[in-house]
Amino acid sequence: MSKALIIEDNDNNMELICFILESAGYETERAYTGMEGYEKAINTPPDFIILDIQLPDIEGTEVLKKIRAHDKGKLTPIIAMTSYAMAGDREKLLVTGCNGYIEKPIDPDRVIGQIEAVLAKGT
Amino acid sequence: MLPISNKISLYFSIPLLLLGVIFIFFLHNIMHKHFEDEHIRWGRILSHTLSESIAEFTINRDLIQAGEILHRLMDQEPVIKYIYVLDFDRQPFAHTFDTAVPSVMMENFNERQPFQHYNINNESVIEVWSPLIKGMNASVHLGISTKADEHFINKTLTILLVLFVLLIATTLLIGALLGNLIGKPLEALTKQLRFVGKENTDLPPKIKSNFAEITDLGNSFNKMLVQRKEYISEIIKQRSSLNKAQEIAHVGNWDWNITAGTLHWSDEVYRIFGLKPQEFAATYDAFLERVHIDDRQKVIDAVNNSLKDANQPYSVEHRVVHPSGELRWVHEKGEVFFSDDKPVDMIGVVHDITEIKKAELVMKAYQSELEKTVTVRTKELTTANQKLQQLDKLKSLFIASMSHELRTPLNSIIGFTGVMLKGMTGELNKLQTDQLGRVHHSAKHLLGLISDIIDISKIEAGRVDIAIECVQLKTLVDDAVSNVKGLLEEKGIVLHMDLEADITLYTDRMRLLQVVLNILSNAAKYTERGSIKVQASHINDHIMLSVEDSGVGIEQDNLHKIFEPFERVENVMSIQSGGTGLGLYLTQKLLAEVLQGTISVQSEIGKGSCFTLTLPLSIGKSEQKENAAGAIA
């Protein structure tokens, strides 16, 4: 059973993505701030991380860098969540060290497929 | 000086007089000699003849006969004064003297001298002799009077003298006449010269003379006077126009003769100084007196500097005080002329700058007023600008929060309705599925609208981030196609791709993708069957990308409308299409503002449409929006 760490400030989105993942059989760990997400990513390393880029405390890209900078977070697959309007930022994210991304609004039909595709690429 | 007539007389009469004296002297001598020679020649012939006739009587000592011959000869020739005969013993034999042969004659007799001069009774006599018989001592002596000769000579010379006197008199007369003929016209000329005064330009009467040269001289003189008159009138004209020019320009000129200590002012200078010529002493000191007391030292210093140094031209601004008390501002400029390193003359100009000064004051007042206004306005503008910047920040913030805050709940709505519609939360009945589907669709539509509005407002505000990168056209088209693949498969539309190999662009990848995707999804939306053809080729430094569908098509009248906001072409399909009505408007804006391309469309109702993009292979950096910094989500 793979464990996913979801870093997302919006409760609705958190609920939605967790529901979809749990429905698909994943275990979920929730973090509502960037710092909380970082700590959980290091202290209880998940199998993969879904990271919202727009966070209230620190930028998602900063969280990404911090996790990547740590030994325990170096190899954890990280999937970024972005709005379609932020399209230009996606390339930046990939350069920063993201393994993939999924778009908001989340399409329940496609999101699991997208996540699995990223994870399959990583292994 | 002697008048010309006296001179001429003198020059002629003195040589004439000298010539006369010399001539008479020589003539006297020549005549005297000539007569003497004649007497001697004639006396010798006569005495020789006499000796032949008297020789016999002398030998015979027949005194009576001899005496008769002698007296007869005396009677015949009255010029013979006396005759005497000396015998062989050189003793007087016969003679015509009253008493005896004067002893002086006897003593003087010398055989070697052919004649002797004697004076008898105050009468000059030449004595000539001949031997009675050749080789013997006896001789005949004749005394010939020269009284007649003297008389003749004296008479001749007297006549000559009279002639000379007449000649000299004539000469004097001619001299006087000549003097009159030449001197009079010359005198007239002199009078005319006096007549032609400094200012008098009237022409004098013509000079009349019998001499062509003098007439010529008079004519030339008159001609010269005519020219002079013309020159003078020209000078007067120029002087008056200069005066007028100075009056108009308010510039006068002056000339300070330093050596003589005189100062000459033009009329305009007098006007500027408010003085009349009779009120001004025309000296440097008199000038200084008219200079305003506070400016006087400044003027003196300026003058002295120029007098000391030839390279320092005189230029000073000062006030002058009119006798009425009126003040005028003037600007003086001048130059000093040196002779042997000593200043001798200084000339310059005075410019009345009172009006300029007044205008300057007004200008300064305006300027300070303007500066004040500018300062106030600048402050106002700065405040307004700060407010605007705040507003702009607020607007950017607003747009940013729009994008985030509006989208976040919409994402939730779309996500959850999507999950529910998928049946992940349990089975839905038909009505629930339909209604929840409408919620889902509306939310998606709203999200699309928001995205488009944000994009448009970014473009219109010039806040688009342009990221130029190397783009493989094929990859980009594939990317776009993958987004509509589901819809195409659903509708069973065939997609034909005809892309020229290896087209590489330097452009903003995401914006181009947005444009291509928009056109492609439009094609997919409005086409129910048939095919969509995507073609690309490059011509020179541009590429042409066309998307041709076999869809509903657009009416010709509506073709121009489709690029305007919310101008969705009304047709049956529009209701089902679900577009925002901003897609083509945004597409066109992106092409014009970011991608430097154009879009064109060809369409036929019922047959389909063809949208063609023309794009540069590379977009210049300079075309980038410089103020694209605003962080808009």
Coordinates of C-alpha atoms in Angstrom, one line a residue, chain B residues 299-541:
Chain B
V299 CA 32.3 101.1 -16.3
I300 CA 35.6 102.7 -15.4
D301 CA 37.1 99.3 -14.6
A302 CA 35.8 97.9 -17.8
V303 CA 37.3 100.8 -19.8
N304 CA 40.6 100.6 -18.0
N305 CA 40.8 96.9 -18.5
S306 CA 40.3 97.3 -22.3
L307 CA 42.8 100.1 -22.4
K308 CA 45.4 98.0 -20.7
D309 CA 44.9 94.8 -22.6
A310 CA 44.2 94.7 -26.4
N311 CA 42.7 91.2 -25.9
Q312 CA 40.1 92.3 -23.6
P313 CA 37.2 93.8 -25.5
Y314 CA 35.1 96.3 -23.7
S315 CA 31.7 95.0 -22.8
V316 CA 29.6 96.3 -19.9
E317 CA 26.0 96.7 -18.8
H318 CA 25.1 99.8 -16.9
R319 CA 22.4 102.3 -16.3
V320 CA 22.3 105.8 -17.6
V321 CA 20.4 108.7 -16.0
H322 CA 18.5 111.1 -18.2
P323 CA 18.5 114.7 -17.1
S324 CA 14.8 114.1 -16.4
G325 CA 15.8 111.4 -14.0
E326 CA 14.6 108.6 -16.1
L327 CA 16.8 105.4 -16.0
R328 CA 17.7 103.4 -19.0
W329 CA 19.7 100.1 -19.1
V330 CA 22.4 99.9 -21.8
H331 CA 24.9 97.4 -22.9
E332 CA 28.1 98.8 -24.3
K333 CA 30.6 97.0 -26.4
G334 CA 33.8 98.4 -27.8
E335 CA 37.3 98.0 -29.1
V336 CA 40.5 99.9 -28.4
F337 CA 43.0 100.8 -31.2
F338 CA 46.6 100.9 -30.3
S339 CA 49.5 102.7 -31.8
D340 CA 53.0 101.8 -30.6
D341 CA 51.3 99.9 -27.7
K342 CA 49.5 103.1 -26.6
P343 CA 45.7 103.3 -26.8
V344 CA 44.8 106.0 -29.3
D345 CA 41.2 105.4 -30.2
M346 CA 38.3 103.5 -28.9
I347 CA 35.1 102.8 -30.8
G348 CA 32.0 101.1 -29.7
V349 CA 28.3 100.7 -29.6
V350 CA 25.6 101.4 -27.0
H351 CA 22.5 99.2 -27.0
D352 CA 19.4 100.3 -25.1
I353 CA 18.4 97.1 -23.4
T354 CA 15.8 98.6 -21.0
E355 CA 12.9 96.8 -22.7
I356 CA 14.9 93.5 -22.7
K357 CA 15.7 94.1 -19.0
K358 CA 12.0 94.7 -18.3
A359 CA 11.1 91.6 -20.3
E360 CA 13.7 89.7 -18.3
L361 CA 12.2 90.8 -15.1
V362 CA 8.7 89.8 -16.3
M363 CA 10.2 86.5 -17.6
K364 CA 11.9 85.9 -14.2
A365 CA 8.6 86.6 -12.5
Y366 CA 6.9 84.2 -14.8
Q367 CA 9.7 81.7 -14.4
S368 CA 9.5 81.7 -10.6
E369 CA 5.7 81.6 -10.9
L370 CA 6.1 78.7 -13.3
E371 CA 8.6 77.0 -11.0
K372 CA 6.2 77.3 -8.1
T373 CA 3.4 75.9 -10.2
V374 CA 5.6 73.1 -11.5
T375 CA 6.7 72.3 -7.9
V376 CA 3.0 72.2 -6.8
R377 CA 2.0 70.2 -9.9
T378 CA 4.9 67.8 -9.4
K379 CA 3.9 67.2 -5.9
E380 CA 0.4 66.6 -7.0
L381 CA 1.5 64.4 -9.8
T382 CA 3.8 62.5 -7.4
T383 CA 0.9 62.0 -5.1
A384 CA -1.3 61.0 -7.9
N385 CA 1.4 58.7 -9.3
Q386 CA 1.8 57.1 -5.9
K387 CA -1.9 56.6 -5.7
L388 CA -1.9 55.2 -9.2
Q389 CA 0.9 52.9 -8.3
Q390 CA -1.0 51.8 -5.2
L391 CA -4.1 51.3 -7.4
D392 CA -2.1 49.4 -9.9
K393 CA -0.7 47.2 -7.2
L394 CA -4.2 46.8 -5.9
K395 CA -5.3 45.9 -9.4
S396 CA -2.5 43.4 -9.9
L397 CA -3.3 42.0 -6.5
F398 CA -7.0 41.9 -7.4
I399 CA -6.3 40.0 -10.6
A400 CA -3.9 37.7 -8.8
S401 CA -6.5 37.0 -6.2
M402 CA -9.2 36.7 -8.8
S403 CA -7.2 34.0 -10.4
H404 CA -6.5 32.2 -7.2
E405 CA -9.6 32.9 -5.1
L406 CA -12.1 32.4 -7.9
R407 CA -10.4 29.4 -9.2
T408 CA -9.9 27.6 -6.0
P409 CA -13.6 27.2 -5.1
L410 CA -14.4 26.5 -8.8
N411 CA -11.7 23.8 -8.8
S412 CA -13.5 22.2 -5.8
I413 CA -16.9 22.4 -7.5
I414 CA -15.5 20.9 -10.7
G415 CA -13.6 18.3 -8.8
F416 CA -16.3 17.2 -6.4
T417 CA -19.0 17.2 -9.1
G418 CA -16.6 15.2 -11.3
V419 CA -16.1 12.6 -8.5
M420 CA -19.9 12.4 -7.9
L421 CA -20.7 12.2 -11.6
K422 CA -18.2 9.4 -11.9
G423 CA -20.2 7.5 -9.3
M424 CA -17.4 7.3 -6.9
T425 CA -19.6 8.4 -4.1
G426 CA -22.4 6.1 -5.0
E427 CA -25.0 5.5 -7.7
L428 CA -26.9 8.7 -9.0
N429 CA -30.3 8.6 -10.6
K430 CA -30.8 10.0 -14.0
L431 CA -32.1 13.4 -12.9
Q432 CA -29.2 13.8 -10.4
T433 CA -26.7 12.9 -13.1
D434 CA -28.2 15.5 -15.5
Q435 CA -28.4 18.3 -13.0
L436 CA -25.0 17.6 -11.4
G437 CA -23.7 17.5 -15.0
R438 CA -25.1 21.0 -15.6
V439 CA -23.4 22.2 -12.4
H440 CA -20.1 20.6 -13.5
H441 CA -20.3 22.1 -17.0
S442 CA -21.3 25.6 -15.8
A443 CA -18.4 25.6 -13.3
K444 CA -16.0 24.6 -16.1
H445 CA -17.4 27.3 -18.3
L446 CA -16.9 29.9 -15.6
L447 CA -13.4 28.8 -15.0
G448 CA -12.6 29.1 -18.7
L449 CA -14.1 32.6 -18.7
I450 CA -12.0 33.7 -15.7
S451 CA -8.9 32.3 -17.3
D452 CA -9.5 34.1 -20.6
I453 CA -10.4 37.4 -18.8
I454 CA -7.2 37.3 -16.8
D455 CA -5.2 36.6 -19.9
I456 CA -6.9 39.5 -21.8
S457 CA -6.4 41.9 -18.9
K458 CA -2.8 40.9 -18.7
I459 CA -2.2 41.5 -22.4
E460 CA -4.1 44.8 -22.3
A461 CA -2.1 46.0 -19.3
G462 CA 1.1 44.9 -21.0
R463 CA 1.9 42.5 -18.3
V464 CA 2.5 39.4 -20.2
D465 CA 5.6 37.5 -19.4
I466 CA 7.2 36.4 -22.6
A467 CA 9.5 33.5 -22.4
I468 CA 11.3 32.9 -25.7
E469 CA 12.5 29.4 -26.2
C470 CA 13.3 26.9 -28.9
V471 CA 10.0 25.2 -29.9
Q472 CA 9.7 22.1 -32.1
L473 CA 6.4 22.8 -34.0
K474 CA 5.6 19.1 -34.2
T475 CA 5.9 18.5 -30.5
L476 CA 3.8 21.6 -29.8
V477 CA 1.0 20.5 -32.2
D478 CA 1.1 17.0 -30.7
D479 CA 0.7 18.5 -27.3
A480 CA -2.3 20.5 -28.5
V481 CA -3.8 17.5 -30.2
S482 CA -3.5 15.4 -27.1
N483 CA -5.9 17.8 -25.4
V484 CA -8.6 17.4 -28.0
K485 CA -8.0 13.7 -28.8
G486 CA -10.8 12.6 -26.4
L487 CA -13.3 14.8 -28.1
L488 CA -12.3 13.8 -31.6
E489 CA -12.4 10.1 -30.7
E490 CA -15.8 10.6 -29.2
K491 CA -17.1 12.3 -32.3
G492 CA -15.3 10.0 -34.7
I493 CA -13.5 12.7 -36.5
V494 CA -10.3 11.8 -38.4
L495 CA -7.3 14.0 -37.9
H496 CA -4.8 14.5 -40.8
M497 CA -1.4 15.9 -40.0
D498 CA 0.8 17.3 -42.7
L499 CA 3.6 19.1 -41.0
E500 CA 6.9 20.0 -42.8
A501 CA 9.7 18.2 -41.0
D502 CA 11.8 19.9 -38.5
I503 CA 10.2 23.3 -38.2
T504 CA 11.8 25.1 -35.2
L505 CA 10.6 28.4 -33.8
Y506 CA 12.0 30.8 -31.3
T507 CA 8.9 32.0 -29.6
D508 CA 6.8 31.8 -26.4
R509 CA 5.9 28.1 -26.3
M510 CA 3.0 28.3 -23.8
R511 CA 1.3 31.2 -25.6
L512 CA 1.6 29.5 -29.0
L513 CA 0.3 26.3 -27.5
Q514 CA -2.7 28.3 -26.1
V515 CA -3.4 29.7 -29.6
V516 CA -3.0 26.4 -31.4
L517 CA -5.1 24.6 -28.8
N518 CA -7.8 27.2 -29.1
I519 CA -8.1 26.9 -32.8
L520 CA -7.9 23.1 -32.7
S521 CA -10.5 22.9 -30.0
N522 CA -12.7 25.3 -31.9
A523 CA -12.4 23.0 -34.9
A524 CA -13.2 20.0 -32.8
K525 CA -16.1 21.7 -31.2
Y526 CA -17.8 22.9 -34.4
T527 CA -17.2 19.8 -36.4
E528 CA -19.6 16.8 -36.1
R529 CA -18.2 14.5 -38.8
G530 CA -15.6 14.3 -41.4
S531 CA -12.0 15.3 -40.7
I532 CA -9.7 18.0 -39.4
K533 CA -6.5 18.8 -41.4
V534 CA -3.5 20.4 -39.7
Q535 CA -0.9 21.7 -42.1
A536 CA 2.4 23.6 -41.6
S537 CA 5.0 24.9 -43.9
H538 CA 7.6 27.6 -43.8
I539 CA 8.1 30.4 -46.3
N540 CA 11.3 32.5 -45.8
D541 CA 11.4 33.5 -42.2

